[in-house]
Amino acid sequence: MATKTLFVTCGATVPFPELVELVLSQECFEGLKNYGFIRVIVQFGRGYKDDFERRLNTIHGIPQRCSLGDRELGCCSGESLSMSVLGALEIIGIEYSTRVHDIVRIADLVISHAGTGSILDSLRLEKPLIVCVNDRLMDNHQQQIADKFQQKNYVWACKPQPCEFYDCLRKSQSEQLNSFPQAHNVQFENQLIKLAFTSSNVNTL
Amino acid sequence: MKVEFVFVGLLLAYAALVVRLISILPFFKGYSNGFDNQDGSLKVSLFEHKAKRPLRLFLFLGSGGHTGEMLRLIENYKRVLLAKGNTICVGYSDQKSKECFVRSIASEYPDCRFEYYQFKKAREVNASLLQSLISVLQTLLTSLKNVIKISSDFRQGPHLVLLNGPGTCCIIATWFKMLEFLNFAQPCSNLVYVESLARINTLSLTGKILYYIADVFIVQWQELTSQNPRAKCFGILV
C-alpha cells in the first residue's frame, strides 16, 4: 500500500518561494500521486506564512484535519496548515519545526534548499535527497555545495526550474544514490587525542 | 660604556622574544606541520591508550550554520570530547545558539561539567564608525577577560580549544596565543580550527587568519589542501 511521505524544507530563516511554488503545482501533485506519495510536509520558513496560505488557497484543495499532531511536527499548537488535493494527497504546511530530525525520520524522500545543515540532516539519517539551489541568495555557496554533493552522487541537485525539478523527482524514483560516509574518522580523533593528552606539547622554554 | 650594556641587554631580550614567538607559533611544532601523516595512517585509535584523564575543552558557538556544525562535530567525537568528567567551557555571543547547545548537548551529557562564557559581538548592523570602534574595543577587552580565565584553568591538565567559522574566533585565538607568548609557564593552548563544510574552493576570512595561528588546521574538502599545505583533510567531519 502506498503510504509515502515527502518532506520539503526551505530552511528556517530565508524564504524560498520558487521551491514552494514548484511543490504546490498541479504537475507536481500528479507526479507525487503516481509515485505513491500520500503526504507532503512543507517547512516554508519564518515570515512566509501569509504567502504560503495564499498559495495554498489557490490549489483548490479541501481543508482537513492534519494527520500528524503538533508534537510530532514540532510546531506550536494550531500552527500547522493542512489540505487534501486530488482526493488522496495531503499537504501539510509548517512555518518552523523544532523536531526536523523526527520529520526526516518518517519521510521517504526529502527535498531541501542547498544549505549544509539541511543536507546533513537528511544524509546523516540516510534519506534520499533532492537539493534545490536557492540561486537568489547573494554571497552564498549553495551552488558550489550542490554541485559538489551531486558530483559525488550523494544527492540529486537542481535549480528551481520546472524541467530540472521534475527530472530530479523522476530520478529519485528510479536511481540509487551513493551512501554518505560516516562522520567519525579515527585519524581525526587520534589527532585530537594526541594534541590534548600528549604532555610534550607543554612549553618548556 | 653603560649605553653598550643597555644595548646588549635589549638585544638579548629581543632575541628571547623572537625565540619565544617561534616556539609558540604552530609552524615549528612537529605535530602540527602537516607532514606527520605516517602515524595518522595507522588506523588505530589512541583512545584506549591515552584519553583516560578528564579533558578541559573550550569551544565557541557563533550563530546559525556555524553553531550547527560545531554541535555535530562534538557529538560525532563525543567519545573523546564529551567523555565522563570532562569540563566543557562554552563561549557564545548569540543567545539562541546557547539555548540550542543546552537543549541538544548539555542536557544529554550529565557526566560532563558545563561552564558558559558570554562574548560580545564585535559588530552590530547599522552602527556608526565611532560606535563600532567602541564595541570592537569592548569585545577585545571582555574576550581577553574570558580567555585569561579559561587559559589559566588549562594549566591543570589536558585541554583543547575547538574553533570554527565565526569572526570572534580570530580575536579569541589571538588572545590565547598572546597569553602563551607573555606567560612562560603557560602550556600550549592546543587550538584546533575546523573550516566550514560550505567552503570548497577558498578559505573563509576567519580561516585565512587562523591558518597562521591554529595549532591544527582542518578543512573538510580535499581541494583546499593543495593551496594551503598546512591544512589537513579527514573528509567530512560534521
GROMACS .gro file of C-alpha atoms in nm:
model
  443
    1MET     CA    1   0.000   0.000   0.000
    2ALA     CA    2   0.126   0.345  -0.081
    3THR     CA    3   0.195   0.549   0.231
    4LYS     CA    4   0.495   0.753   0.130
    5THR     CA    5   0.578   1.090   0.285
    6LEU     CA    6   0.770   1.372   0.121
    7PHE     CA    7   0.937   1.635   0.337
    8VAL     CA    8   1.019   1.971   0.179
    9THR     CA    9   1.233   2.217   0.374
   10CYS     CA   10   1.319   2.568   0.260
   11GLY     CA   11   1.550   2.632   0.556
   12ALA     CA   12   1.437   2.803   0.870
   13THR     CA   13   1.541   3.161   0.810
   14VAL     CA   14   1.521   3.266   0.445
   15PRO     CA   15   1.201   3.202   0.246
   16PHE     CA   16   1.235   3.015  -0.082
   17PRO     CA   17   0.915   3.098  -0.279
   18GLU     CA   18   1.033   2.930  -0.601
   19LEU     CA   19   1.062   2.592  -0.433
   20VAL     CA   20   0.723   2.626  -0.264
   21GLU     CA   21   0.571   2.720  -0.599
   22LEU     CA   22   0.721   2.412  -0.768
   23VAL     CA   23   0.597   2.179  -0.498
   24LEU     CA   24   0.248   2.330  -0.482
   25SER     CA   25   0.182   2.282  -0.852
   26GLN     CA   26  -0.070   2.057  -1.018
   27GLU     CA   27   0.202   1.880  -1.217
   28CYS     CA   28   0.399   1.801  -0.902
   29PHE     CA   29   0.088   1.669  -0.726
   30GLU     CA   30   0.011   1.437  -1.017
   31GLY     CA   31   0.367   1.308  -1.017
   32LEU     CA   32   0.375   1.250  -0.643
   33LYS     CA   33   0.044   1.067  -0.655
   34ASN     CA   34   0.174   0.841  -0.931
   35TYR     CA   35   0.488   0.766  -0.730
   36GLY     CA   36   0.273   0.660  -0.435
   37PHE     CA   37   0.306   0.956  -0.202
   38ILE     CA   38   0.013   1.032   0.026
   39ARG     CA   39   0.159   1.314   0.233
   40VAL     CA   40   0.373   1.623   0.172
   41ILE     CA   41   0.511   1.819   0.468
   42VAL     CA   42   0.647   2.163   0.381
   43GLN     CA   43   0.858   2.367   0.622
   44PHE     CA   44   0.837   2.703   0.449
   45GLY     CA   45   1.046   2.912   0.689
   46ARG     CA   46   0.988   3.206   0.921
   47GLY     CA   47   0.789   3.501   0.791
   48TYR     CA   48   0.637   3.325   0.490
   49LYS     CA   49   0.313   3.207   0.646
   50ASP     CA   50   0.073   3.453   0.479
   51ASP     CA   51   0.221   3.391   0.136
   52PHE     CA   52   0.205   3.019   0.190
   53GLU     CA   53  -0.157   3.033   0.297
   54ARG     CA   54  -0.247   3.242  -0.005
   55ARG     CA   55  -0.075   2.996  -0.236
   56LEU     CA   56  -0.240   2.702  -0.064
   57ASN     CA   57  -0.581   2.858  -0.126
   58THR     CA   58  -0.515   2.872  -0.500
   59ILE     CA   59  -0.467   2.496  -0.540
   60HIS     CA   60  -0.836   2.416  -0.483
   61GLY     CA   61  -0.783   2.164  -0.206
   62ILE     CA   62  -1.017   2.066   0.072
   63PRO     CA   63  -0.912   2.184   0.419
   64GLN     CA   64  -0.885   1.892   0.658
   65ARG     CA   65  -0.760   1.790   0.998
   66CYS     CA   66  -0.387   1.734   0.997
   67SER     CA   67  -0.294   1.367   1.015
   68LEU     CA   68   0.008   1.449   1.232
   69GLY     CA   69  -0.009   1.614   1.573
   70ASP     CA   70   0.165   1.940   1.658
   71ARG     CA   71   0.400   1.745   1.883
   72GLU     CA   72   0.511   1.519   1.600
   73LEU     CA   73   0.557   1.818   1.373
   74GLY     CA   74   0.742   2.018   1.637
   75CYS     CA   75   0.537   2.331   1.591
   76CYS     CA   76   0.314   2.539   1.818
   77SER     CA   77  -0.044   2.421   1.856
   78GLY     CA   78  -0.273   2.520   1.574
   79GLU     CA   79   0.021   2.638   1.365
   80SER     CA   80   0.007   2.368   1.102
   81LEU     CA   81  -0.196   2.410   0.783
   82SER     CA   82  -0.343   2.103   0.622
   83MET     CA   83  -0.526   2.042   0.299
   84SER     CA   84  -0.601   1.749   0.077
   85VAL     CA   85  -0.573   1.759  -0.301
   86LEU     CA   86  -0.661   1.514  -0.577
   87GLY     CA   87  -0.857   1.323  -0.318
   88ALA     CA   88  -0.557   1.135  -0.187
   89LEU     CA   89  -0.265   1.367  -0.127
   90GLU     CA   90  -0.234   1.557   0.200
   91ILE     CA   91  -0.039   1.882   0.204
   92ILE     CA   92   0.085   1.996   0.546
   93GLY     CA   93   0.249   2.335   0.588
   94ILE     CA   94   0.450   2.445   0.891
   95GLU     CA   95   0.649   2.761   0.944
   96TYR     CA   96   0.927   2.615   1.151
   97SER     CA   97   0.980   2.281   1.321
   98THR     CA   98   1.186   2.218   1.633
   99ARG     CA   99   1.188   1.847   1.551
  100VAL     CA  100   1.317   1.839   1.195
  101HIS     CA  101   1.500   1.514   1.270
  102ASP     CA  102   1.178   1.339   1.362
  103ILE     CA  103   1.010   1.457   1.043
  104VAL     CA  104   1.307   1.349   0.830
  105ARG     CA  105   1.291   1.012   1.002
  106ILE     CA  106   0.932   0.947   0.884
  107ALA     CA  107   0.999   1.083   0.533
  108ASP     CA  108   1.071   0.860   0.233
  109LEU     CA  109   1.213   1.146   0.028
  110VAL     CA  110   1.341   1.489   0.125
  111ILE     CA  111   1.362   1.800  -0.092
  112SER     CA  112   1.566   2.078   0.062
  113HIS     CA  113   1.744   2.400  -0.016
  114ALA     CA  114   2.121   2.361  -0.053
  115GLY     CA  115   2.220   2.471   0.297
  116THR     CA  116   2.476   2.239   0.456
  117GLY     CA  117   2.266   2.200   0.771
  118SER     CA  118   1.960   2.074   0.584
  119ILE     CA  119   2.170   1.850   0.359
  120LEU     CA  120   2.338   1.688   0.659
  121ASP     CA  121   2.005   1.645   0.839
  122SER     CA  122   1.886   1.417   0.560
  123LEU     CA  123   2.208   1.241   0.461
  124ARG     CA  124   2.301   1.153   0.820
  125LEU     CA  125   1.962   0.981   0.851
  126GLU     CA  126   2.025   0.807   0.516
  127LYS     CA  127   1.727   0.957   0.335
  128PRO     CA  128   1.723   1.011  -0.042
  129LEU     CA  129   1.759   1.383  -0.100
  130ILE     CA  130   1.687   1.630  -0.378
  131VAL     CA  131   1.870   1.958  -0.333
  132CYS     CA  132   1.725   2.273  -0.488
  133VAL     CA  133   1.962   2.569  -0.512
  134ASN     CA  134   1.828   2.899  -0.386
  135ASP     CA  135   2.012   3.098  -0.651
  136ARG     CA  136   1.877   3.435  -0.546
  137LEU     CA  137   2.093   3.436  -0.233
  138MET     CA  138   2.400   3.653  -0.270
  139ASP     CA  139   2.743   3.559  -0.146
  140ASN     CA  140   2.624   3.213  -0.068
  141HIS     CA  141   2.783   2.882  -0.152
  142GLN     CA  142   2.467   2.687  -0.227
  143GLN     CA  143   2.551   2.624  -0.593
  144GLN     CA  144   2.903   2.501  -0.515
  145ILE     CA  145   2.778   2.275  -0.239
  146ALA     CA  146   2.502   2.132  -0.456
  147ASP     CA  147   2.745   2.066  -0.744
  148LYS     CA  148   2.994   1.902  -0.512
  149PHE     CA  149   2.739   1.673  -0.346
  150GLN     CA  150   2.586   1.585  -0.682
  151GLN     CA  151   2.928   1.510  -0.830
  152LYS     CA  152   2.982   1.256  -0.552
  153ASN     CA  153   2.631   1.121  -0.617
  154TYR     CA  154   2.511   1.184  -0.263
  155VAL     CA  155   2.212   1.393  -0.383
  156TRP     CA  156   2.015   1.490  -0.692
  157ALA     CA  157   2.061   1.863  -0.746
  158CYS     CA  158   1.854   2.112  -0.943
  159LYS     CA  159   1.781   2.478  -0.988
  160PRO     CA  160   1.430   2.597  -0.903
  161GLN     CA  161   1.307   2.541  -1.261
  162PRO     CA  162   1.026   2.302  -1.355
  163CYS     CA  163   1.213   2.079  -1.603
  164GLU     CA  164   1.515   2.024  -1.376
  165PHE     CA  165   1.295   1.979  -1.071
  166TYR     CA  166   1.068   1.715  -1.227
  167ASP     CA  167   1.372   1.542  -1.372
  168CYS     CA  168   1.516   1.507  -1.020
  169LEU     CA  169   1.182   1.384  -0.890
  170ARG     CA  170   1.177   1.120  -1.161
  171LYS     CA  171   1.535   1.015  -1.086
  172SER     CA  172   1.456   0.984  -0.717
  173GLN     CA  173   1.210   0.708  -0.802
  174SER     CA  174   1.438   0.514  -1.036
  175GLU     CA  175   1.801   0.575  -0.938
  176GLN     CA  176   2.013   0.494  -0.635
  177LEU     CA  177   2.245   0.739  -0.460
  178ASN     CA  178   2.585   0.657  -0.312
  179SER     CA  179   2.575   0.615   0.062
  180PHE     CA  180   2.714   0.909   0.255
  181PRO     CA  181   3.031   0.828   0.454
  182GLN     CA  182   3.027   0.827   0.833
  183ALA     CA  183   3.140   1.142   1.010
  184HIS     CA  184   3.360   0.954   1.253
  185ASN     CA  185   3.722   0.948   1.141
  186VAL     CA  186   3.981   0.765   1.354
  187GLN     CA  187   4.268   0.976   1.226
  188PHE     CA  188   4.099   1.299   1.329
  189GLU     CA  189   4.012   1.151   1.667
  190ASN     CA  190   4.376   1.047   1.713
  191GLN     CA  191   4.485   1.396   1.618
  192LEU     CA  192   4.264   1.544   1.888
  193ILE     CA  193   4.385   1.294   2.149
  194LYS     CA  194   4.749   1.347   2.060
  195LEU     CA  195   4.713   1.721   2.084
  196ALA     CA  196   4.519   1.721   2.410
  197PHE     CA  197   4.684   1.440   2.604
  198THR     CA  198   5.048   1.441   2.497
  199SER     CA  199   5.233   1.639   2.760
  200SER     CA  200   5.528   1.707   2.527
  201ASN     CA  201   5.341   1.998   2.379
  202VAL     CA  202   5.364   2.184   2.707
  203ASN     CA  203   5.613   2.462   2.661
  204THR     CA  204   5.942   2.405   2.829
  205LEU     CA  205   6.104   2.734   2.747
  206MET     CA  206   8.015   5.209   2.846
  207LYS     CA  207   7.674   5.192   3.015
  208VAL     CA  208   7.496   5.253   2.689
  209GLU     CA  209   7.655   4.945   2.540
  210PHE     CA  210   7.535   4.728   2.827
  211VAL     CA  211   7.184   4.856   2.784
  212PHE     CA  212   7.207   4.791   2.412
  213VAL     CA  213   7.328   4.434   2.458
  214GLY     CA  214   7.056   4.377   2.717
  215LEU     CA  215   6.788   4.497   2.480
  216LEU     CA  216   6.926   4.282   2.203
  217LEU     CA  217   6.919   3.974   2.426
  218ALA     CA  218   6.564   4.048   2.536
  219TYR     CA  219   6.463   4.090   2.172
  220ALA     CA  220   6.626   3.760   2.079
  221ALA     CA  221   6.445   3.588   2.366
  222LEU     CA  222   6.114   3.727   2.249
  223VAL     CA  223   6.173   3.608   1.893
  224VAL     CA  224   6.264   3.261   2.016
  225ARG     CA  225   5.952   3.264   2.230
  226LEU     CA  226   5.736   3.368   1.937
  227ILE     CA  227   5.882   3.092   1.722
  228SER     CA  228   5.823   2.840   1.997
  229ILE     CA  229   5.454   2.917   2.034
  230LEU     CA  230   5.358   2.950   1.670
  231PRO     CA  231   5.238   2.629   1.511
  232PHE     CA  232   5.472   2.623   1.210
  233PHE     CA  233   5.768   2.500   1.408
  234LYS     CA  234   5.597   2.228   1.605
  235GLY     CA  235   5.648   1.875   1.484
  236TYR     CA  236   5.294   1.757   1.547
  237SER     CA  237   5.118   2.024   1.352
  238ASN     CA  238   5.309   2.095   1.036
  239GLY     CA  239   5.103   1.868   0.820
  240PHE     CA  240   5.376   1.615   0.745
  241ASP     CA  241   5.311   1.361   1.019
  242ASN     CA  242   5.077   1.150   0.814
  243GLN     CA  243   5.272   0.830   0.871
  244ASP     CA  244   5.132   0.765   1.217
  245GLY     CA  245   4.799   0.907   1.112
  246SER     CA  246   4.761   0.635   0.853
  247LEU     CA  247   4.773   0.371   1.126
  248LYS     CA  248   4.403   0.320   1.172
  249VAL     CA  249   4.431   0.252   1.544
  250SER     CA  250   4.253   0.469   1.794
  251LEU     CA  251   4.470   0.620   2.062
  252PHE     CA  252   4.160   0.641   2.275
  253GLU     CA  253   4.225   0.323   2.473
  254HIS     CA  254   4.583   0.420   2.549
  255LYS     CA  255   4.579   0.786   2.619
  256ALA     CA  256   4.246   0.956   2.663
  257LYS     CA  257   4.173   0.839   3.014
  258ARG     CA  258   4.209   1.159   3.210
  259PRO     CA  259   3.933   1.420   3.206
  260LEU     CA  260   3.971   1.683   2.939
  261ARG     CA  261   3.901   2.054   2.953
  262LEU     CA  262   3.750   2.171   2.627
  263PHE     CA  263   3.677   2.524   2.516
  264LEU     CA  264   3.455   2.573   2.214
  265PHE     CA  265   3.299   2.880   2.062
  266LEU     CA  266   2.946   2.893   1.922
  267GLY     CA  267   2.877   3.155   1.658
  268SER     CA  268   2.531   3.163   1.508
  269GLY     CA  269   2.320   2.960   1.266
  270GLY     CA  270   2.522   2.729   1.047
  271HIS     CA  271   2.843   2.762   1.245
  272THR     CA  272   2.667   2.653   1.563
  273GLY     CA  273   2.507   2.364   1.377
  274GLU     CA  274   2.844   2.236   1.256
  275MET     CA  275   3.004   2.274   1.599
  276LEU     CA  276   2.723   2.077   1.765
  277ARG     CA  277   2.753   1.800   1.505
  278LEU     CA  278   3.129   1.792   1.544
  279ILE     CA  279   3.136   1.746   1.921
  280GLU     CA  280   2.850   1.498   1.902
  281ASN     CA  281   3.042   1.291   1.644
  282TYR     CA  282   3.356   1.288   1.860
  283LYS     CA  283   3.174   1.257   2.192
  284ARG     CA  284   3.385   0.957   2.295
  285VAL     CA  285   3.676   1.195   2.345
  286LEU     CA  286   3.516   1.538   2.377
  287LEU     CA  287   3.212   1.456   2.590
  288ALA     CA  288   3.362   1.175   2.799
  289LYS     CA  289   3.276   1.136   3.165
  290GLY     CA  290   3.431   1.401   3.388
  291ASN     CA  291   3.521   1.643   3.108
  292THR     CA  292   3.468   2.014   3.158
  293ILE     CA  293   3.320   2.191   2.859
  294CYS     CA  294   3.366   2.568   2.853
  295VAL     CA  295   3.121   2.714   2.606
  296GLY     CA  296   3.181   3.059   2.460
  297TYR     CA  297   2.882   3.217   2.289
  298SER     CA  298   2.767   3.553   2.160
  299ASP     CA  299   2.422   3.453   2.042
  300GLN     CA  300   2.157   3.356   2.297
  301LYS     CA  301   1.976   3.125   2.055
  302SER     CA  302   2.291   2.922   1.995
  303LYS     CA  303   2.341   2.880   2.367
  304GLU     CA  304   1.984   2.756   2.410
  305CYS     CA  305   2.039   2.515   2.124
  306PHE     CA  306   2.356   2.387   2.290
  307VAL     CA  307   2.185   2.341   2.626
  308ARG     CA  308   1.895   2.156   2.464
  309SER     CA  309   2.093   1.923   2.242
  310ILE     CA  310   2.422   1.871   2.431
  311ALA     CA  311   2.426   1.992   2.793
  312SER     CA  312   2.103   1.817   2.892
  313GLU     CA  313   2.211   1.494   2.717
  314TYR     CA  314   2.551   1.457   2.884
  315PRO     CA  315   2.505   1.491   3.261
  316ASP     CA  316   2.850   1.339   3.326
  317CYS     CA  317   3.022   1.650   3.191
  318ARG     CA  318   3.054   1.983   3.363
  319PHE     CA  319   2.948   2.285   3.159
  320GLU     CA  320   3.065   2.644   3.203
  321TYR     CA  321   2.933   2.933   2.995
  322TYR     CA  322   3.117   3.246   2.888
  323GLN     CA  323   2.938   3.523   2.709
  324PHE     CA  324   3.132   3.711   2.440
  325LYS     CA  325   3.014   4.039   2.297
  326LYS     CA  326   2.950   4.051   1.924
  327ALA     CA  327   3.219   4.259   1.754
  328ARG     CA  328   2.991   4.426   1.505
  329GLU     CA  329   2.626   4.523   1.511
  330VAL     CA  330   2.442   4.608   1.191
  331ASN     CA  331   2.379   4.983   1.134
  332ALA     CA  332   2.637   5.101   1.386
  333SER     CA  333   2.824   5.425   1.321
  334LEU     CA  334   3.203   5.427   1.293
  335LEU     CA  335   3.255   5.552   1.648
  336GLN     CA  336   3.001   5.307   1.786
  337SER     CA  337   3.166   5.018   1.607
  338LEU     CA  338   3.507   5.128   1.729
  339ILE     CA  339   3.384   5.133   2.088
  340SER     CA  340   3.208   4.799   2.053
  341VAL     CA  341   3.518   4.638   1.898
  342LEU     CA  342   3.726   4.763   2.191
  343GLN     CA  343   3.468   4.630   2.436
  344THR     CA  344   3.472   4.295   2.258
  345LEU     CA  345   3.851   4.284   2.277
  346LEU     CA  346   3.850   4.356   2.649
  347THR     CA  347   3.569   4.123   2.755
  348SER     CA  348   3.706   3.839   2.544
  349LEU     CA  349   4.053   3.894   2.695
  350LYS     CA  350   3.900   3.863   3.041
  351ASN     CA  351   3.726   3.537   2.944
  352VAL     CA  352   4.035   3.394   2.774
  353ILE     CA  353   4.255   3.472   3.077
  354LYS     CA  354   4.013   3.279   3.297
  355ILE     CA  355   3.985   2.985   3.058
  356SER     CA  356   4.354   2.953   2.980
  357SER     CA  357   4.457   2.975   3.345
  358ASP     CA  358   4.244   2.665   3.407
  359PHE     CA  359   4.429   2.492   3.123
  360ARG     CA  360   4.741   2.457   3.337
  361GLN     CA  361   4.577   2.177   3.535
  362GLY     CA  362   4.570   1.911   3.264
  363PRO     CA  363   4.475   1.800   2.914
  364HIS     CA  364   4.290   2.064   2.719
  365LEU     CA  365   4.172   2.161   2.374
  366VAL     CA  366   4.028   2.468   2.206
  367LEU     CA  367   3.785   2.400   1.922
  368LEU     CA  368   3.702   2.683   1.683
  369ASN     CA  369   3.519   2.713   1.353
  370GLY     CA  370   3.397   2.994   1.131
  371PRO     CA  371   3.268   3.290   1.338
  372GLY     CA  372   3.472   3.611   1.324
  373THR     CA  373   3.505   3.637   1.702
  374CYS     CA  374   3.723   3.324   1.686
  375CYS     CA  375   4.007   3.535   1.539
  376ILE     CA  376   4.009   3.753   1.850
  377ILE     CA  377   3.983   3.454   2.083
  378ALA     CA  378   4.267   3.266   1.912
  379THR     CA  379   4.490   3.573   1.914
  380TRP     CA  380   4.438   3.624   2.286
  381PHE     CA  381   4.518   3.260   2.359
  382LYS     CA  382   4.848   3.282   2.169
  383MET     CA  383   4.927   3.622   2.318
  384LEU     CA  384   4.891   3.484   2.669
  385GLU     CA  385   5.117   3.193   2.578
  386PHE     CA  386   5.369   3.439   2.446
  387LEU     CA  387   5.370   3.654   2.760
  388ASN     CA  388   5.348   3.383   3.022
  389PHE     CA  389   5.634   3.135   3.011
  390ALA     CA  390   5.455   2.891   3.241
  391GLN     CA  391   5.154   2.869   3.009
  392PRO     CA  392   5.111   2.540   2.822
  393CYS     CA  393   5.021   2.538   2.454
  394SER     CA  394   4.650   2.620   2.407
  395ASN     CA  395   4.603   2.337   2.153
  396LEU     CA  396   4.391   2.537   1.911
  397VAL     CA  397   4.202   2.327   1.658
  398TYR     CA  398   4.029   2.508   1.374
  399VAL     CA  399   3.773   2.327   1.158
  400GLU     CA  400   3.677   2.513   0.840
  401SER     CA  401   3.310   2.522   0.745
  402LEU     CA  402   3.175   2.246   0.520
  403ALA     CA  403   3.039   2.520   0.293
  404ARG     CA  404   3.397   2.616   0.199
  405ILE     CA  405   3.502   2.407  -0.100
  406ASN     CA  406   3.743   2.615  -0.309
  407THR     CA  407   3.858   2.903  -0.089
  408LEU     CA  408   3.912   2.956   0.283
  409SER     CA  409   3.682   3.188   0.477
  410LEU     CA  410   3.829   3.511   0.614
  411THR     CA  411   3.842   3.361   0.962
  412GLY     CA  412   4.015   3.058   0.812
  413LYS     CA  413   4.274   3.270   0.634
  414ILE     CA  414   4.366   3.441   0.961
  415LEU     CA  415   4.360   3.132   1.180
  416TYR     CA  416   4.575   2.945   0.926
  417TYR     CA  417   4.872   3.118   1.090
  418ILE     CA  418   4.758   3.079   1.449
  419ALA     CA  419   4.579   2.747   1.497
  420ASP     CA  420   4.792   2.452   1.608
  421VAL     CA  421   4.591   2.214   1.392
  422PHE     CA  422   4.410   2.346   1.087
  423ILE     CA  423   4.139   2.122   0.941
  424VAL     CA  424   3.945   2.158   0.617
  425GLN     CA  425   3.664   1.930   0.505
  426TRP     CA  426   3.729   1.922   0.130
  427GLN     CA  427   4.049   1.786  -0.024
  428GLU     CA  428   4.058   2.074  -0.278
  429LEU     CA  429   4.162   2.319  -0.008
  430THR     CA  430   4.477   2.132   0.092
  431SER     CA  431   4.658   2.198  -0.236
  432GLN     CA  432   4.685   2.575  -0.189
  433ASN     CA  433   4.707   2.551   0.189
  434PRO     CA  434   4.972   2.291   0.272
  435ARG     CA  435   4.929   2.326   0.648
  436ALA     CA  436   4.563   2.228   0.619
  437LYS     CA  437   4.470   1.869   0.690
  438CYS     CA  438   4.168   1.697   0.548
  439PHE     CA  439   3.996   1.396   0.701
  440GLY     CA  440   3.684   1.423   0.487
  441ILE     CA  441   3.352   1.548   0.617
  442LEU     CA  442   3.359   1.555   0.998
  443VAL     CA  443   3.023   1.714   1.077
   0.00000   0.00000   0.00000
